[in-house]
XYZ file of N, CA and C in Angstrom:
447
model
N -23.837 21.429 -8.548
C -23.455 20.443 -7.578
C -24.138 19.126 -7.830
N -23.951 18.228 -7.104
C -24.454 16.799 -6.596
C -25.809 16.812 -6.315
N -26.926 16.504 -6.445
C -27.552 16.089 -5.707
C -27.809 14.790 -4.810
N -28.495 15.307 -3.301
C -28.356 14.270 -2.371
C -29.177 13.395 -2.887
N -28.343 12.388 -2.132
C -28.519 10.858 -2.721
C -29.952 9.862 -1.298
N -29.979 11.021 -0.145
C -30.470 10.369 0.552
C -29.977 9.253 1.310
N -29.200 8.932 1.168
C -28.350 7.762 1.580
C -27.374 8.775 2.153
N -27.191 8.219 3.744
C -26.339 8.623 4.475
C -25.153 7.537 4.813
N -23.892 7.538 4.533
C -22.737 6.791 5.154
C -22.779 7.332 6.571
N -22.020 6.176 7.145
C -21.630 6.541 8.381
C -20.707 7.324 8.806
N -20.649 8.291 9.831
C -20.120 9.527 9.725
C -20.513 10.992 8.829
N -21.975 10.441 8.646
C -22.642 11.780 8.416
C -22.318 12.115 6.923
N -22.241 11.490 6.114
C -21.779 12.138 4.439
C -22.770 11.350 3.787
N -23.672 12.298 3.147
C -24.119 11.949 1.625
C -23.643 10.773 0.782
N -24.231 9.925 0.414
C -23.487 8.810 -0.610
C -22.828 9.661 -2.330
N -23.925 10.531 -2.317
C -23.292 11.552 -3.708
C -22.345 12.638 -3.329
N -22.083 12.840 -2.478
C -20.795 13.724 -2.472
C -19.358 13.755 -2.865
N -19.576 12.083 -2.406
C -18.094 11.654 -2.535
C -18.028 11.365 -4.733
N -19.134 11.567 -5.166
C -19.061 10.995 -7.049
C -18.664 11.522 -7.970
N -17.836 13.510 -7.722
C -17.047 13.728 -8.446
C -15.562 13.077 -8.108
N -15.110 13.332 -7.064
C -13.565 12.761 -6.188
C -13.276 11.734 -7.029
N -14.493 10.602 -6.525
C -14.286 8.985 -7.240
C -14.116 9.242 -8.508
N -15.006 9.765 -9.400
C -15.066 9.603 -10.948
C -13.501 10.156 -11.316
N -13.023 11.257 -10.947
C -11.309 11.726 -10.969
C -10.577 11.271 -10.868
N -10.185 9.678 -9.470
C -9.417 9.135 -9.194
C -9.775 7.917 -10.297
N -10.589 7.525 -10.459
C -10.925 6.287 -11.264
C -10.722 6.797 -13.106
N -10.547 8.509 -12.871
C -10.085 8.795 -15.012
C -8.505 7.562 -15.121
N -7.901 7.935 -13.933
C -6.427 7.389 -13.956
C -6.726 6.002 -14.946
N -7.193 4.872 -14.904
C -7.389 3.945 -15.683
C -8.892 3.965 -17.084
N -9.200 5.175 -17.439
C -9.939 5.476 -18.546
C -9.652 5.879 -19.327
N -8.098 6.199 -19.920
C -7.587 6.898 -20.726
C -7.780 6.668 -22.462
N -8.904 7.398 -23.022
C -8.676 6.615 -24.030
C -7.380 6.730 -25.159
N -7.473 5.819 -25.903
C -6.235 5.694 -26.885
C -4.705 4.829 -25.732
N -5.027 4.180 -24.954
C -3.888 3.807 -24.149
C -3.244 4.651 -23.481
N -3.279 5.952 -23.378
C -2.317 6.409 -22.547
C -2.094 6.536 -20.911
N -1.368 7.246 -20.422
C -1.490 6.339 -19.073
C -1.388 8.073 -18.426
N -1.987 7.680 -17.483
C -1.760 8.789 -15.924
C -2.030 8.420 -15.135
N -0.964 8.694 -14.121
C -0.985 8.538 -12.543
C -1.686 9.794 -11.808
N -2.328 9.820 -10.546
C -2.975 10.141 -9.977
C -1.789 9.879 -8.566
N -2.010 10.639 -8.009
C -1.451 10.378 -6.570
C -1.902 11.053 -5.529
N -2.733 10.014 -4.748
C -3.357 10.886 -3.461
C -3.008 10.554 -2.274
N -3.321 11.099 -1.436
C -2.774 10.871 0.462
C -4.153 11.115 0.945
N -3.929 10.504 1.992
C -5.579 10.136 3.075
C -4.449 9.923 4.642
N -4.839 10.763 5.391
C -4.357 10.820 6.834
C -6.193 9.981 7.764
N -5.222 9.017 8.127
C -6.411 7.752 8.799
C -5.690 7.313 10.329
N -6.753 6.700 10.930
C -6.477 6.656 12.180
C -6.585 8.174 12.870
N -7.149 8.327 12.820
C -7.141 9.794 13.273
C -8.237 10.136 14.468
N -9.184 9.053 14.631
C -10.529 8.965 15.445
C -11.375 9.431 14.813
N -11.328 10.149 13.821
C -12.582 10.505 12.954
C -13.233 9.857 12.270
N -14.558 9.160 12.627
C -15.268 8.479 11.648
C -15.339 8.492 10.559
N -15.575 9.662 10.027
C -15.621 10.413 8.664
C -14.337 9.854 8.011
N -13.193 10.623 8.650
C -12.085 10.283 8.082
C -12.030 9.111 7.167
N -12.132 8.006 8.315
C -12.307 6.560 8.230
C -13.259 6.531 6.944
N -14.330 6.761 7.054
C -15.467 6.715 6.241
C -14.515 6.523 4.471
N -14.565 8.315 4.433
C -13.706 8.872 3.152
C -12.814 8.048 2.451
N -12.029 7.254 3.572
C -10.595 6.891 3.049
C -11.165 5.161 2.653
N -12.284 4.868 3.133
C -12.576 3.566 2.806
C -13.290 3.458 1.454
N -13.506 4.469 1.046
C -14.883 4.807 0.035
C -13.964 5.125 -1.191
N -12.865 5.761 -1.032
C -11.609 6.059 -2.309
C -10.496 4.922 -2.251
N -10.437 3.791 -1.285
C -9.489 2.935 -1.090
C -9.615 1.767 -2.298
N -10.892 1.822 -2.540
C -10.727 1.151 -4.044
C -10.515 1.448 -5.275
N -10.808 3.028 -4.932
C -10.118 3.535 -6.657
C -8.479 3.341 -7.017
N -7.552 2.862 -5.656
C -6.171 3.054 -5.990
C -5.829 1.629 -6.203
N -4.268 1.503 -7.099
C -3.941 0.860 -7.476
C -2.922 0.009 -6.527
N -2.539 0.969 -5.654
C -1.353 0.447 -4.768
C -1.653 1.614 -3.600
N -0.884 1.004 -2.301
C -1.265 1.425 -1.159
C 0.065 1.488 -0.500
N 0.487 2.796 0.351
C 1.897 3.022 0.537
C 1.411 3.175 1.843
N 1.363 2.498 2.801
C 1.311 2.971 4.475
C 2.179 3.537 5.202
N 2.265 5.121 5.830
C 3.704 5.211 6.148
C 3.188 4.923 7.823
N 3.953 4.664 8.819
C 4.105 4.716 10.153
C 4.674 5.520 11.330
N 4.010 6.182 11.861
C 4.258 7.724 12.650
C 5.581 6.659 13.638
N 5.227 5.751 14.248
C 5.982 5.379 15.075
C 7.978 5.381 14.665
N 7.975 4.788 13.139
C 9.491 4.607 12.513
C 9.520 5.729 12.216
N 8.283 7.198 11.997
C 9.184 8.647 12.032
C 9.847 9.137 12.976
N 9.077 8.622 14.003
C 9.717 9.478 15.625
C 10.709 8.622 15.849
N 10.982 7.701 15.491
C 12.025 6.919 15.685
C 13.502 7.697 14.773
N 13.062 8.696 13.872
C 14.226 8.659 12.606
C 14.522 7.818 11.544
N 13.369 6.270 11.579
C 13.741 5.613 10.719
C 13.191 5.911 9.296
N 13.598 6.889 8.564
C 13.130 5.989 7.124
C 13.819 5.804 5.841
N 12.646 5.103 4.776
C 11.586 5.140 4.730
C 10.475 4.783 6.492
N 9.666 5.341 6.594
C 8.935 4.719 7.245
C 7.580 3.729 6.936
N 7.982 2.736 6.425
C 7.083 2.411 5.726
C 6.566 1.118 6.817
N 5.302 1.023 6.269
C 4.360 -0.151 7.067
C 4.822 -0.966 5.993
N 5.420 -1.834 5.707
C 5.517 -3.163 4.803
C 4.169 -3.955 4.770
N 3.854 -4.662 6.120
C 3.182 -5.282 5.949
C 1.209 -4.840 5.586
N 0.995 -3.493 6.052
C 0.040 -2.945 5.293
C 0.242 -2.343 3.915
N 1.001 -2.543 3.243
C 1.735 -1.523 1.589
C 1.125 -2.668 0.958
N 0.799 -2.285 -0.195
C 1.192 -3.343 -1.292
C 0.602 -2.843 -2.684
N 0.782 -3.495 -3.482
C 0.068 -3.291 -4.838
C -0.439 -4.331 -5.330
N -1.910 -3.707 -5.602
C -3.429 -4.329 -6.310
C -2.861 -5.610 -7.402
N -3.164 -6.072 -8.028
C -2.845 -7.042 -9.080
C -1.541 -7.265 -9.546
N -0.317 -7.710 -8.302
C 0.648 -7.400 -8.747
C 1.265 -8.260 -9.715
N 0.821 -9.539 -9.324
C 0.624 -10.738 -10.506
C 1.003 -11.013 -12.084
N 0.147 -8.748 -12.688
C 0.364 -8.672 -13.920
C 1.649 -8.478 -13.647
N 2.546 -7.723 -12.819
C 3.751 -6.476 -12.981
C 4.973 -7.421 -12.729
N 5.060 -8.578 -12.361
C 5.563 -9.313 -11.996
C 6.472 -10.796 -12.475
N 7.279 -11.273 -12.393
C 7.252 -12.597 -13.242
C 7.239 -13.660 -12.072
N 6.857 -14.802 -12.475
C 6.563 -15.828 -11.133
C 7.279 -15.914 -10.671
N 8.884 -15.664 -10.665
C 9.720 -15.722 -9.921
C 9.770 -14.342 -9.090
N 9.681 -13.646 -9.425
C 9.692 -12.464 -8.397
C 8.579 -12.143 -7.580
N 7.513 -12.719 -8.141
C 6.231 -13.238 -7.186
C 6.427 -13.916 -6.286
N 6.887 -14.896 -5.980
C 7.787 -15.814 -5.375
C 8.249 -15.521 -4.349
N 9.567 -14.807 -5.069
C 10.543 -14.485 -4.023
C 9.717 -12.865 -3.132
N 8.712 -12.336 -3.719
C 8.068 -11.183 -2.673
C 7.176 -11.954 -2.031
N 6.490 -12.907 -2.247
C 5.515 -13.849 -1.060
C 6.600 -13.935 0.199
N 7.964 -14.567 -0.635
C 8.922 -15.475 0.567
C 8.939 -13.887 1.490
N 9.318 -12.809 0.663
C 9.618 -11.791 1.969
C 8.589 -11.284 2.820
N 7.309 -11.212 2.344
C 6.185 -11.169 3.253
C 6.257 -12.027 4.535
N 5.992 -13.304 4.135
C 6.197 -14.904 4.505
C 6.950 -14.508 5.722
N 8.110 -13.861 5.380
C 9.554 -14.135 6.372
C 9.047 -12.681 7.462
N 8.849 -11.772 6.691
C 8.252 -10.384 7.891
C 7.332 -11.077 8.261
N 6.582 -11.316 8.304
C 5.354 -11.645 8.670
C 5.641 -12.555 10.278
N 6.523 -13.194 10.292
C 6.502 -14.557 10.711
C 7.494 -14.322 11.901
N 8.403 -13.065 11.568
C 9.341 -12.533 12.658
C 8.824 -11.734 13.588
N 9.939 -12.073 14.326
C 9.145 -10.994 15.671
C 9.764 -9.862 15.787
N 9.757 -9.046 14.461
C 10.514 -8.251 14.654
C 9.588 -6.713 14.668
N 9.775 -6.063 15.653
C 8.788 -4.879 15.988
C 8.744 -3.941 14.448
N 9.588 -3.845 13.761
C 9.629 -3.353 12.404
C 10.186 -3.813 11.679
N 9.416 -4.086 11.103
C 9.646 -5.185 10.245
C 10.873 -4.411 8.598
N 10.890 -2.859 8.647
C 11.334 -2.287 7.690
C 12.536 -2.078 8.125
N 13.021 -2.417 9.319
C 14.485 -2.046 9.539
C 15.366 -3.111 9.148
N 14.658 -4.477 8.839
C 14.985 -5.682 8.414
C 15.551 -5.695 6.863
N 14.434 -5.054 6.308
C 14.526 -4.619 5.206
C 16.076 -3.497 4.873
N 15.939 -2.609 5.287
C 17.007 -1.659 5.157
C 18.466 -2.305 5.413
N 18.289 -3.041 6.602
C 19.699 -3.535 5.960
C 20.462 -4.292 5.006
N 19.066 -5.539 4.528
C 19.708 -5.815 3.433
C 19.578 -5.155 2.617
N 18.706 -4.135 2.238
C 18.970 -3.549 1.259
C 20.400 -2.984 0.967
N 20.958 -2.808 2.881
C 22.129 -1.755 2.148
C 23.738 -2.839 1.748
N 23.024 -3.971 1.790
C 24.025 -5.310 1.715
C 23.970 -5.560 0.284
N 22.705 -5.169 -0.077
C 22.698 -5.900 -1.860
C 22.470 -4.907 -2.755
N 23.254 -4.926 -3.733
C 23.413 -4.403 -5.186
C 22.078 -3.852 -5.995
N 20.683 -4.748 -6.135
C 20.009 -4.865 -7.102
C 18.943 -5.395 -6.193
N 17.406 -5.287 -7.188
C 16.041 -5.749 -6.543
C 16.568 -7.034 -6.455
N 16.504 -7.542 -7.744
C 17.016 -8.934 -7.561
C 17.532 -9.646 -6.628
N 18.736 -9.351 -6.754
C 20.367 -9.985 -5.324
C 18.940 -9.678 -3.867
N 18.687 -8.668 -3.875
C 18.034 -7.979 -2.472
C 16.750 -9.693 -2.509
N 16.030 -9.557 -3.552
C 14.745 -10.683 -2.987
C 15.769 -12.337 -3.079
N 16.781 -12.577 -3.529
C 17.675 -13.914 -3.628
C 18.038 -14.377 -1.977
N 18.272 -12.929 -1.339
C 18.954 -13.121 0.384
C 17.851 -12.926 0.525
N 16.898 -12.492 0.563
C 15.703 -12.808 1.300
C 15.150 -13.809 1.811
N 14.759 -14.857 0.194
C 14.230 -15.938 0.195
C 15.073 -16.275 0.801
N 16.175 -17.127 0.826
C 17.604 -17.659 1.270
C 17.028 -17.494 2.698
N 16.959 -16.213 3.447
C 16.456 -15.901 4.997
C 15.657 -16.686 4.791
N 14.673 -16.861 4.018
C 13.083 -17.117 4.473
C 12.992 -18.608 4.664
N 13.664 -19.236 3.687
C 13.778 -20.943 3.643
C 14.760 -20.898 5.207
N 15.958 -20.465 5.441
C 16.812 -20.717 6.610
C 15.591 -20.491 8.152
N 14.897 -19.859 7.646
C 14.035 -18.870 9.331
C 13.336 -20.720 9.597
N 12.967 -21.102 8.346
C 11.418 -22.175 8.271
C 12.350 -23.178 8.832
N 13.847 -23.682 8.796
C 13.953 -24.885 9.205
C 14.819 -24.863 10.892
């Protein structure tokens, strides 16, 4: 095993407990010779558990991207249920070309700015209006410049 580190986090955990987990989630980008693996983990938060909280803050930097789902758009029937505005991915900058950087700011920009209680049902319909990522972030922006004037 680990030995204790003496260092207590809040919610009662060892600072070395958590240093095999981390070192596992963090192989995902050590691969030598280039090759690639994904890792995919889930963390149930909000839960009132400190700990919980603790855990999920302490592995929240080993990931690359962050998928929030929302209990509220399940009980609703809506999904995806996705939190949009808590989701996103880490350095998306590289994955991206400035134009599609762009046009995903404008759709943040535009959720963000609406008053719309879910912001993903906004989403879903154009999605089911447009063809392609593309066409889908073109009516977006288009919304997003029309919302601003």
């Amino acid at each position: 095993g680990v030995p204790t580190s003496g260092k207590i986090l809040s919610g009662g955990i060892d600072a070395n407990t958590l240093h095999h987990p981390k070192r596992f989630f963090g192989a995902a980008r050590n691969i030598e010779e280039g090759g690639s693996l994904t890792i995919l983990a889930t963390a149930l938060v909000e839960t009132g558990s400190k700990m919980d909280e603790v855990i999920f803050e302490e592995f929240k930097g080993t990931g690359n991207m962050e998928l929030r789902l929302t209990r509220e758009l399940a009980e609703r029937r809506i999904f995806p249920c996705i939190d949009i505005n808590r989701s996103g991915t880490r350095r998306e900058e590289l994955l991206l070309s400035e134009r599609e950087l762009k046009m995903i700011w404008s759709l943040r920009d535009y959720l963000n700015r609406q008053n719309l209680k879910e912001p993903i049902e906004a989403v879903i319909e154009v999605m089911k209006k447009t063809e392609n990522n593309e066409r889908f972030l073109e009516v977006i922006s288009h919304l997003e410049k029309n919302s601003k004037g």
